[in-house]
Amino acid sequence: QPASSNKPRKKKKKRKTKKSSAGDTVEDNGLEDIDSLLERIEEPGGLAPQSQGGVITDSRPLLYVEHRNLNPENELKRYFGARAVLGDQRPRQRQRQYVRSMWLTAPKNTWPRYSKTGITMQLLDTRRGVQHFTFEHHREYQQVQFKFLDAVESMDPNNIVLLLQMNPYHVDSLLQLSDVCRMQEDQEMARDLIERALYSLECAFHPVFSLTSGTCRLDYRRPENRAFFLALFKHLMFLEKRGCPRTALEFCKLILSLDPENDPLCVLLLIDFLSLRAREYTFLTRLFQEWESHRNLSQLPNFAFSVPLAYFFLSQQEERPELERSQARERAARLIQLALIMFPSVLMPLLDHCSMQPDARVSSHPFFGLNAQISQSPALNQLTSLYVGRTHALWKDPAVMAWLEPHVHEVLRMVEARDTLVQEAEHKRKIRYQSAPRNIYRHVILSEMKEATAALPLEVTSQPVMGFDPLPPLDSIVSYTRPERTSHPSNESTLSLFFRSLLPNFNLQGDIRHDGDDEAGAGQDLNQGVNRLMAAMRDMLANIQFQEPPRDDNPEGDGDWD
């Protein structure tokens, strides 16, 4: 009798286990239960951070990246529901079983079939638990890269299109053509090209390269690595405009983890904005607490103003204990006053963007007046303009303005009392911010904020800036060089220049077949080169299939060209 009574209980227990495991599977597949799962994980208390003396700590590394947060569909599902986001895509995805799953982007049906491009990743060394990698271009990819540089010099986007038809996963061509599409208001195609570039680079990852650990490094000084930085940055900008700030923040953390010391794209000027938009206030305050001592984040206007704003938002969360809320209010008050003292030129442009009129005492005071903008250096003006232009929408909340107003008056009281903090801040502004480093200029160019772009110095705006490599580092580590041209442009005929604009790789073939120092048979070589060029043009145009193909059976026409 006891044995018989145990049997049903055992079966019931098994059935319960199966049911729970099936439920977990449904949640992992990201179907209907994904909304409740994301809300439970991403709510302020979901990760159960530990609070010690008001300082919120987390056991995970600061720049830890979650694979789940790299997928914008998960964030959109949280806002709109799984059915609204996926629709009828799920049956179609089940049919594409041959597609390699990726973390950075999902391959699409419209993309060309992927084949090896000639890019690989190598592990250089491991120092202090940090692994240093680099991308490498094989010989065939180098040849395509030379053709791409010729196409860029031709100033004709159609040449890049032709190159992509033959090499659909050439990364620099995808980056450059994406900029062209974006300028032509084709945002969908521009975003698709960036995703294809990320897919091409992720296929070349080293087996031990990790996106999530935060211990893998790439040197931006190597030209082969820059495409990965730029593709990630452009992708996160599209994600932010698409309304996925949480996903964009995760990509921003990924970029910062690849080279946190040098920060070649200066994403520190952006990460605070994405944290506020994604309501990741705890992450922003933790970043400030851990990095302030060795990175002086408070000397950047964006951190000086965004961190107290994050503490203010934390103090408004009613689900937090009253002790934490009061501590957040105190820190917000102290930090916003320090920010106004250190960067008084931010206040008036910020209020102007928010369509707020300050009272007479503030508007007439010279500390916050026009003199604050005029007296600061161009480098500091660039940082403040970038911050105001990017984040002013976050300050429009009436509750934020009501919190800001008494602190502005308190700062004016300190200024009139000749407080030592005011004098020290003025001294710091005169000594620092003499000139901006190159990575800040690179960030401004990539961000395309009109307020900051207008403040770029002449030495930056006077040189050509290419979307596939804006402002390359002055200490670049070059692994291979582009072969020199055989004939200088000044000696080329009009006909030769015309042919080179149509078929950029003509000069490259000439470099391979002829010696650049031999000028004796230049005329004869030109005739032979033109004949070869015409044959190549006929093949190319026949493959492209224009509506009006050239006549291939007219030998007299070839004679006229000679």
Tab-separated table of N, CA and C in Angstrom, residues 273-409:
chain	number	residue	atom	x	y	z
A	273	PHE	N	23.978	60.041	-21.881
A	273	PHE	CA	22.692	60.315	-22.527
A	273	PHE	C	21.900	59.030	-22.738
A	274	LEU	N	22.567	57.977	-23.215
A	274	LEU	CA	21.883	56.709	-23.433
A	274	LEU	C	21.421	56.096	-22.113
A	275	SER	N	22.212	56.266	-21.056
A	275	SER	CA	21.817	55.734	-19.749
A	275	SER	C	20.558	56.432	-19.243
A	276	LEU	N	20.492	57.751	-19.411
A	276	LEU	CA	19.311	58.485	-18.969
A	276	LEU	C	18.089	58.117	-19.807
A	277	ARG	N	18.278	57.997	-21.103
A	277	ARG	CA	17.150	57.651	-21.966
A	277	ARG	C	16.649	56.239	-21.681
A	278	ALA	N	17.562	55.325	-21.381
A	278	ALA	CA	17.171	53.948	-21.074
A	278	ALA	C	16.751	53.773	-19.619
A	279	ARG	N	16.829	54.861	-18.825
A	279	ARG	CA	16.491	54.839	-17.402
A	279	ARG	C	17.385	53.898	-16.620
A	280	GLU	N	18.616	53.784	-17.072
A	280	GLU	CA	19.621	52.987	-16.353
A	280	GLU	C	20.412	53.932	-15.455
A	281	TYR	N	19.718	54.513	-14.473
A	281	TYR	CA	20.351	55.508	-13.607
A	281	TYR	C	21.411	54.882	-12.713
A	282	THR	N	21.156	53.666	-12.267
A	282	THR	CA	22.113	53.000	-11.388
A	282	THR	C	23.433	52.752	-12.098
A	283	PHE	N	23.379	52.347	-13.368
A	283	PHE	CA	24.618	52.130	-14.122
A	283	PHE	C	25.407	53.427	-14.255
A	284	LEU	N	24.722	54.539	-14.546
A	284	LEU	CA	25.420	55.809	-14.731
A	284	LEU	C	26.083	56.270	-13.438
A	285	THR	N	25.378	56.159	-12.325
A	285	THR	CA	25.976	56.573	-11.063
A	285	THR	C	27.127	55.648	-10.663
A	286	ARG	N	27.014	54.361	-10.991
A	286	ARG	CA	28.109	53.441	-10.683
A	286	ARG	C	29.330	53.744	-11.540
A	287	LEU	N	29.112	54.033	-12.808
A	287	LEU	CA	30.229	54.404	-13.686
A	287	LEU	C	30.939	55.640	-13.149
A	288	PHE	N	30.176	56.613	-12.700
A	288	PHE	CA	30.772	57.839	-12.160
A	288	PHE	C	31.556	57.547	-10.884
A	289	GLN	N	31.014	56.720	-10.011
A	289	GLN	CA	31.689	56.422	-8.748
A	289	GLN	C	32.994	55.656	-8.966
A	290	GLU	N	33.001	54.726	-9.910
A	290	GLU	CA	34.174	53.872	-10.087
A	290	GLU	C	35.255	54.530	-10.941
A	291	TRP	N	34.872	55.440	-11.843
A	291	TRP	CA	35.850	55.997	-12.775
A	291	TRP	C	36.249	57.440	-12.463
A	292	GLU	N	35.561	58.085	-11.560
A	292	GLU	CA	35.855	59.489	-11.298
A	292	GLU	C	37.276	59.689	-10.779
A	293	SER	N	37.750	58.760	-9.961
A	293	SER	CA	39.059	58.944	-9.337
A	293	SER	C	40.199	58.931	-10.342
A	294	HIS	N	40.094	58.130	-11.407
A	294	HIS	CA	41.206	58.036	-12.356
A	294	HIS	C	40.879	58.596	-13.738
A	295	ARG	N	39.637	58.956	-14.007
A	295	ARG	CA	39.283	59.507	-15.313
A	295	ARG	C	38.756	60.945	-15.245
A	296	ASN	N	38.542	61.467	-14.036
A	296	ASN	CA	38.042	62.841	-13.867
A	296	ASN	C	36.800	63.105	-14.716
A	297	LEU	N	35.804	62.238	-14.560
A	297	LEU	CA	34.593	62.382	-15.367
A	297	LEU	C	33.850	63.684	-15.065
A	298	SER	N	34.003	64.210	-13.857
A	298	SER	CA	33.308	65.451	-13.513
A	298	SER	C	33.823	66.642	-14.310
A	299	GLN	N	34.977	66.511	-14.957
A	299	GLN	CA	35.512	67.592	-15.782
A	299	GLN	C	34.946	67.583	-17.196
A	300	LEU	N	34.052	66.629	-17.490
A	300	LEU	CA	33.304	66.629	-18.744
A	300	LEU	C	31.907	67.192	-18.476
A	301	PRO	N	31.477	68.188	-19.233
A	301	PRO	CA	30.161	68.782	-18.954
A	301	PRO	C	29.021	67.772	-18.949
A	302	ASN	N	29.101	66.764	-19.814
A	302	ASN	CA	27.983	65.823	-19.881
A	302	ASN	C	27.848	65.016	-18.595
A	303	PHE	N	28.963	64.585	-18.000
A	303	PHE	CA	28.873	63.860	-16.733
A	303	PHE	C	28.546	64.798	-15.584
A	304	ALA	N	29.070	66.009	-15.636
A	304	ALA	CA	28.818	66.964	-14.554
A	304	ALA	C	27.329	67.248	-14.392
A	305	PHE	N	26.571	67.255	-15.488
A	305	PHE	CA	25.137	67.551	-15.415
A	305	PHE	C	24.276	66.293	-15.422
A	306	SER	N	24.701	65.244	-16.112
A	306	SER	CA	23.849	64.056	-16.236
A	306	SER	C	23.824	63.234	-14.952
A	307	VAL	N	24.941	63.167	-14.234
A	307	VAL	CA	24.976	62.356	-13.013
A	307	VAL	C	24.032	62.923	-11.947
A	308	PRO	N	24.053	64.236	-11.641
A	308	PRO	CA	23.041	64.732	-10.683
A	308	PRO	C	21.611	64.549	-11.186
A	309	LEU	N	21.402	64.623	-12.492
A	309	LEU	CA	20.063	64.366	-13.028
A	309	LEU	C	19.648	62.914	-12.779
A	310	ALA	N	20.607	61.994	-12.916
A	310	ALA	CA	20.313	60.587	-12.630
A	310	ALA	C	19.982	60.393	-11.156
A	311	TYR	N	20.735	61.054	-10.259
A	311	TYR	CA	20.414	60.951	-8.836
A	311	TYR	C	19.037	61.540	-8.534
A	312	PHE	N	18.673	62.605	-9.237
A	312	PHE	CA	17.337	63.186	-9.033
A	312	PHE	C	16.254	62.192	-9.436
A	313	PHE	N	16.426	61.534	-10.562
A	313	PHE	CA	15.431	60.553	-10.998
A	313	PHE	C	15.368	59.374	-10.024
A	314	LEU	N	16.525	58.977	-9.471
A	314	LEU	CA	16.509	57.904	-8.475
A	314	LEU	C	15.737	58.329	-7.235
A	315	SER	N	15.867	59.587	-6.857
A	315	SER	CA	15.166	60.071	-5.664
A	315	SER	C	13.661	60.141	-5.867
A	316	GLN	N	13.207	60.095	-7.119
A	316	GLN	CA	11.773	60.154	-7.407
A	316	GLN	C	11.129	58.777	-7.476
A	317	GLN	N	11.922	57.721	-7.379
A	317	GLN	CA	11.370	56.369	-7.476
A	317	GLN	C	10.814	55.948	-6.119
A	318	GLU	N	9.508	55.861	-6.064
A	318	GLU	CA	8.839	55.610	-4.790
A	318	GLU	C	9.078	54.202	-4.260
A	319	GLU	N	9.442	53.262	-5.134
A	319	GLU	CA	9.646	51.894	-4.656
A	319	GLU	C	10.965	51.732	-3.902
A	320	ARG	N	11.822	52.739	-3.938
A	320	ARG	CA	13.092	52.655	-3.216
A	320	ARG	C	12.902	53.035	-1.751
A	321	PRO	N	13.759	52.512	-0.875
A	321	PRO	CA	13.677	52.909	0.543
A	321	PRO	C	13.895	54.409	0.711
A	322	GLU	N	13.301	54.943	1.752
A	322	GLU	CA	13.379	56.385	1.978
A	322	GLU	C	14.817	56.836	2.228
A	323	LEU	N	15.628	55.997	2.853
A	323	LEU	CA	17.018	56.370	3.109
A	323	LEU	C	17.776	56.558	1.794
A	324	GLU	N	17.603	55.627	0.862
A	324	GLU	CA	18.274	55.755	-0.436
A	324	GLU	C	17.777	56.984	-1.186
A	325	ARG	N	16.497	57.273	-1.113
A	325	ARG	CA	15.957	58.428	-1.821
A	325	ARG	C	16.504	59.727	-1.248
A	326	SER	N	16.611	59.816	0.059
A	326	SER	CA	17.150	61.035	0.660
A	326	SER	C	18.622	61.215	0.336
A	327	GLN	N	19.380	60.117	0.344
A	327	GLN	CA	20.801	60.201	-0.032
A	327	GLN	C	20.950	60.614	-1.488
A	328	ALA	N	20.083	60.106	-2.361
A	328	ALA	CA	20.136	60.501	-3.772
A	328	ALA	C	19.802	61.972	-3.932
A	329	ARG	N	18.846	62.498	-3.158
A	329	ARG	CA	18.508	63.925	-3.231
A	329	ARG	C	19.694	64.778	-2.813
A	330	GLU	N	20.383	64.380	-1.757
A	330	GLU	CA	21.531	65.153	-1.290
A	330	GLU	C	22.648	65.168	-2.328
A	331	ARG	N	22.933	64.026	-2.905
A	331	ARG	CA	23.990	63.969	-3.918
A	331	ARG	C	23.605	64.758	-5.159
A	332	ALA	N	22.354	64.678	-5.555
A	332	ALA	CA	21.905	65.436	-6.715
A	332	ALA	C	22.073	66.926	-6.480
A	333	ALA	N	21.716	67.400	-5.286
A	333	ALA	CA	21.838	68.827	-4.980
A	333	ALA	C	23.296	69.276	-4.986
A	334	ARG	N	24.168	68.492	-4.367
A	334	ARG	CA	25.569	68.890	-4.304
A	334	ARG	C	26.224	68.883	-5.685
A	335	LEU	N	25.939	67.842	-6.490
A	335	LEU	CA	26.592	67.707	-7.793
A	335	LEU	C	26.066	68.719	-8.806
A	336	ILE	N	24.782	69.062	-8.772
A	336	ILE	CA	24.272	70.032	-9.742
A	336	ILE	C	24.817	71.424	-9.446
A	337	GLN	N	25.039	71.738	-8.185
A	337	GLN	CA	25.647	73.028	-7.856
A	337	GLN	C	27.096	73.089	-8.325
A	338	LEU	N	27.827	71.995	-8.152
A	338	LEU	CA	29.212	71.951	-8.656
A	338	LEU	C	29.236	72.061	-10.172
A	339	ALA	N	28.278	71.438	-10.855
A	339	ALA	CA	28.234	71.511	-12.317
A	339	ALA	C	27.959	72.936	-12.789
A	340	LEU	N	27.021	73.632	-12.133
A	340	LEU	CA	26.715	75.007	-12.516
A	340	LEU	C	27.882	75.943	-12.241
A	341	ILE	N	28.633	75.681	-11.196
A	341	ILE	CA	29.802	76.504	-10.895
A	341	ILE	C	30.917	76.253	-11.901
A	342	MET	N	31.111	74.981	-12.276
A	342	MET	CA	32.203	74.632	-13.175
A	342	MET	C	31.876	75.001	-14.620
A	343	PHE	N	30.636	74.825	-15.038
A	343	PHE	CA	30.250	75.078	-16.431
A	343	PHE	C	29.015	75.990	-16.475
A	344	PRO	N	29.192	77.268	-16.133
A	344	PRO	CA	28.030	78.182	-16.135
A	344	PRO	C	27.476	78.449	-17.535
A	345	SER	N	28.269	78.186	-18.573
A	345	SER	CA	27.815	78.473	-19.938
A	345	SER	C	26.762	77.493	-20.422
A	346	VAL	N	26.476	76.435	-19.665
A	346	VAL	CA	25.490	75.438	-20.096
A	346	VAL	C	24.074	75.916	-19.815
A	347	LEU	N	23.874	76.690	-18.753
A	347	LEU	CA	22.525	76.979	-18.268
A	347	LEU	C	21.668	77.712	-19.294
A	348	MET	N	22.129	78.850	-19.796
A	348	MET	CA	21.281	79.657	-20.669
A	348	MET	C	20.947	78.956	-21.992
A	349	PRO	N	21.918	78.331	-22.701
A	349	PRO	CA	21.536	77.566	-23.901
A	349	PRO	C	20.587	76.409	-23.591
A	350	LEU	N	20.755	75.788	-22.427
A	350	LEU	CA	19.866	74.689	-22.053
A	350	LEU	C	18.437	75.188	-21.853
A	351	LEU	N	18.286	76.302	-21.139
A	351	LEU	CA	16.951	76.871	-20.946
A	351	LEU	C	16.355	77.340	-22.262
A	352	ASP	N	17.202	77.854	-23.137
A	352	ASP	CA	16.713	78.318	-24.432
A	352	ASP	C	16.186	77.154	-25.265
A	353	HIS	N	16.892	76.017	-25.271
A	353	HIS	CA	16.430	74.838	-26.000
A	353	HIS	C	15.150	74.274	-25.395
A	354	CYS	N	14.976	74.443	-24.101
A	354	CYS	CA	13.776	73.939	-23.430
A	354	CYS	C	12.629	74.947	-23.466
A	355	SER	N	12.845	76.074	-24.134
A	355	SER	CA	11.828	77.133	-24.231
A	355	SER	C	11.404	77.626	-22.853
A	356	MET	N	12.387	77.756	-21.976
A	356	MET	CA	12.133	78.252	-20.620
A	356	MET	C	12.778	79.626	-20.465
A	357	GLN	N	12.045	80.561	-19.850
A	357	GLN	CA	12.541	81.914	-19.626
A	357	GLN	C	12.968	82.050	-18.167
A	358	PRO	N	14.257	82.285	-17.896
A	358	PRO	CA	14.683	82.438	-16.502
A	358	PRO	C	14.205	83.773	-15.927
A	359	ASP	N	14.243	83.870	-14.615
A	359	ASP	CA	13.820	85.125	-13.994
A	359	ASP	C	14.866	86.212	-14.235
A	360	ALA	N	14.531	87.422	-13.878
A	360	ALA	CA	15.380	88.579	-14.194
A	360	ALA	C	16.731	88.493	-13.498
A	361	ARG	N	16.768	87.960	-12.298
A	361	ARG	CA	18.033	87.896	-11.570
A	361	ARG	C	19.031	86.982	-12.272
A	362	VAL	N	18.538	85.869	-12.770
A	362	VAL	CA	19.436	84.914	-13.445
A	362	VAL	C	19.848	85.439	-14.815
A	363	SER	N	18.896	85.935	-15.596
A	363	SER	CA	19.198	86.369	-16.967
A	363	SER	C	20.113	87.597	-17.005
A	364	SER	N	20.039	88.438	-15.987
A	364	SER	CA	20.862	89.655	-15.988
A	364	SER	C	22.200	89.471	-15.299
A	365	HIS	N	22.408	88.344	-14.633
A	365	HIS	CA	23.662	88.147	-13.896
A	365	HIS	C	24.788	87.799	-14.870
A	366	PRO	N	25.945	88.444	-14.747
A	366	PRO	CA	27.041	88.165	-15.701
A	366	PRO	C	27.601	86.757	-15.589
A	367	PHE	N	27.402	86.081	-14.439
A	367	PHE	CA	27.977	84.745	-14.291
A	367	PHE	C	27.360	83.755	-15.268
A	368	PHE	N	26.038	83.860	-15.496
A	368	PHE	CA	25.348	82.974	-16.430
A	368	PHE	C	25.047	83.647	-17.764
A	369	GLY	N	25.391	84.893	-17.922
A	369	GLY	CA	25.013	85.634	-19.108
A	369	GLY	C	25.846	85.298	-20.327
A	370	LEU	N	25.803	86.227	-21.292
A	370	LEU	CA	26.495	85.996	-22.566
A	370	LEU	C	27.998	85.911	-22.388
A	371	ASN	N	28.508	86.571	-21.393
A	371	ASN	CA	29.957	86.553	-21.163
A	371	ASN	C	30.452	85.133	-20.857
A	372	ALA	N	29.592	84.307	-20.262
A	372	ALA	CA	30.005	82.929	-19.955
A	372	ALA	C	30.290	82.142	-21.225
A	373	GLN	N	29.516	82.396	-22.292
A	373	GLN	CA	29.762	81.699	-23.560
A	373	GLN	C	30.968	82.286	-24.298
A	374	ILE	N	31.118	83.602	-24.245
A	374	ILE	CA	32.181	84.256	-25.002
A	374	ILE	C	33.550	83.977	-24.400
A	375	SER	N	33.626	83.935	-23.090
A	375	SER	CA	34.931	83.831	-22.433
A	375	SER	C	35.513	82.426	-22.451
A	376	GLN	N	34.714	81.399	-22.720
A	376	GLN	CA	35.246	80.045	-22.664
A	376	GLN	C	35.989	79.687	-23.953
A	377	SER	N	36.870	78.702	-23.848
A	377	SER	CA	37.698	78.300	-24.985
A	377	SER	C	36.849	77.571	-26.030
A	378	PRO	N	37.323	77.523	-27.296
A	378	PRO	CA	36.562	76.789	-28.327
A	378	PRO	C	36.381	75.307	-27.997
A	379	ALA	N	37.379	74.697	-27.356
A	379	ALA	CA	37.260	73.273	-27.021
A	379	ALA	C	36.139	73.046	-26.010
A	380	LEU	N	36.057	73.902	-24.989
A	380	LEU	CA	34.993	73.773	-24.004
A	380	LEU	C	33.639	74.122	-24.618
A	381	ASN	N	33.634	75.096	-25.507
A	381	ASN	CA	32.392	75.454	-26.183
A	381	ASN	C	31.852	74.279	-26.991
A	382	GLN	N	32.756	73.492	-27.537
A	382	GLN	CA	32.337	72.326	-28.311
A	382	GLN	C	31.683	71.278	-27.416
A	383	LEU	N	32.268	71.032	-26.247
A	383	LEU	CA	31.718	70.046	-25.326
A	383	LEU	C	30.351	70.471	-24.800
A	384	THR	N	30.217	71.737	-24.431
A	384	THR	CA	28.933	72.210	-23.909
A	384	THR	C	27.858	72.230	-24.996
A	385	SER	N	28.241	72.635	-26.212
A	385	SER	CA	27.269	72.639	-27.313
A	385	SER	C	26.806	71.231	-27.631
A	386	LEU	N	27.727	70.279	-27.589
A	386	LEU	CA	27.367	68.880	-27.858
A	386	LEU	C	26.381	68.368	-26.815
A	387	TYR	N	26.633	68.686	-25.558
A	387	TYR	CA	25.754	68.191	-24.497
A	387	TYR	C	24.364	68.823	-24.579
A	388	VAL	N	24.319	70.126	-24.763
A	388	VAL	CA	23.025	70.800	-24.803
A	388	VAL	C	22.212	70.329	-26.004
A	389	GLY	N	22.858	70.229	-27.160
A	389	GLY	CA	22.137	69.804	-28.350
A	389	GLY	C	21.619	68.385	-28.255
A	390	ARG	N	22.323	67.527	-27.521
A	390	ARG	CA	21.952	66.110	-27.462
A	390	ARG	C	20.926	65.825	-26.378
A	391	THR	N	21.026	66.464	-25.213
A	391	THR	CA	20.249	66.027	-24.050
A	391	THR	C	19.216	67.048	-23.578
A	392	HIS	N	18.996	68.124	-24.301
A	392	HIS	CA	18.092	69.154	-23.782
A	392	HIS	C	16.678	68.624	-23.580
A	393	ALA	N	16.271	67.616	-24.378
A	393	ALA	CA	14.904	67.092	-24.230
A	393	ALA	C	14.699	66.438	-22.866
A	394	LEU	N	15.769	65.929	-22.239
A	394	LEU	CA	15.635	65.281	-20.939
A	394	LEU	C	15.386	66.286	-19.819
A	395	TRP	N	15.673	67.561	-20.075
A	395	TRP	CA	15.523	68.593	-19.044
A	395	TRP	C	14.181	69.318	-19.148
A	396	LYS	N	13.359	68.991	-20.135
A	396	LYS	CA	12.102	69.711	-20.331
A	396	LYS	C	11.034	69.348	-19.315
A	397	ASP	N	11.240	68.302	-18.575
A	397	ASP	CA	10.266	67.875	-17.581
A	397	ASP	C	10.049	69.002	-16.562
A	398	PRO	N	8.808	69.410	-16.303
A	398	PRO	CA	8.574	70.480	-15.309
A	398	PRO	C	9.142	70.157	-13.934
A	399	ALA	N	9.111	68.872	-13.542
A	399	ALA	CA	9.669	68.497	-12.245
A	399	ALA	C	11.176	68.735	-12.207
A	400	VAL	N	11.856	68.494	-13.337
A	400	VAL	CA	13.301	68.726	-13.402
A	400	VAL	C	13.598	70.211	-13.296
A	401	MET	N	12.825	71.033	-13.992
A	401	MET	CA	13.045	72.483	-13.933
A	401	MET	C	12.754	73.035	-12.537
A	402	ALA	N	11.729	72.506	-11.901
A	402	ALA	CA	11.433	72.941	-10.543
A	402	ALA	C	12.547	72.551	-9.573
A	403	TRP	N	13.191	71.423	-9.818
A	403	TRP	CA	14.331	71.010	-8.990
A	403	TRP	C	15.563	71.858	-9.283
A	404	LEU	N	15.744	72.259	-10.532
A	404	LEU	CA	16.941	72.998	-10.923
A	404	LEU	C	16.924	74.440	-10.410
A	405	GLU	N	15.774	75.060	-10.363
A	405	GLU	CA	15.692	76.503	-10.085
A	405	GLU	C	16.321	76.912	-8.757
A	406	PRO	N	15.980	76.293	-7.620
A	406	PRO	CA	16.605	76.750	-6.357
A	406	PRO	C	18.118	76.578	-6.332
A	407	HIS	N	18.640	75.575	-7.046
A	407	HIS	CA	20.089	75.375	-7.059
A	407	HIS	C	20.791	76.454	-7.873
A	408	VAL	N	20.131	76.968	-8.914
A	408	VAL	CA	20.701	78.082	-9.667
A	408	VAL	C	20.820	79.312	-8.773
A	409	HIS	N	19.802	79.590	-7.989
A	409	HIS	CA	19.850	80.741	-7.078
A	409	HIS	C	20.890	80.535	-5.977
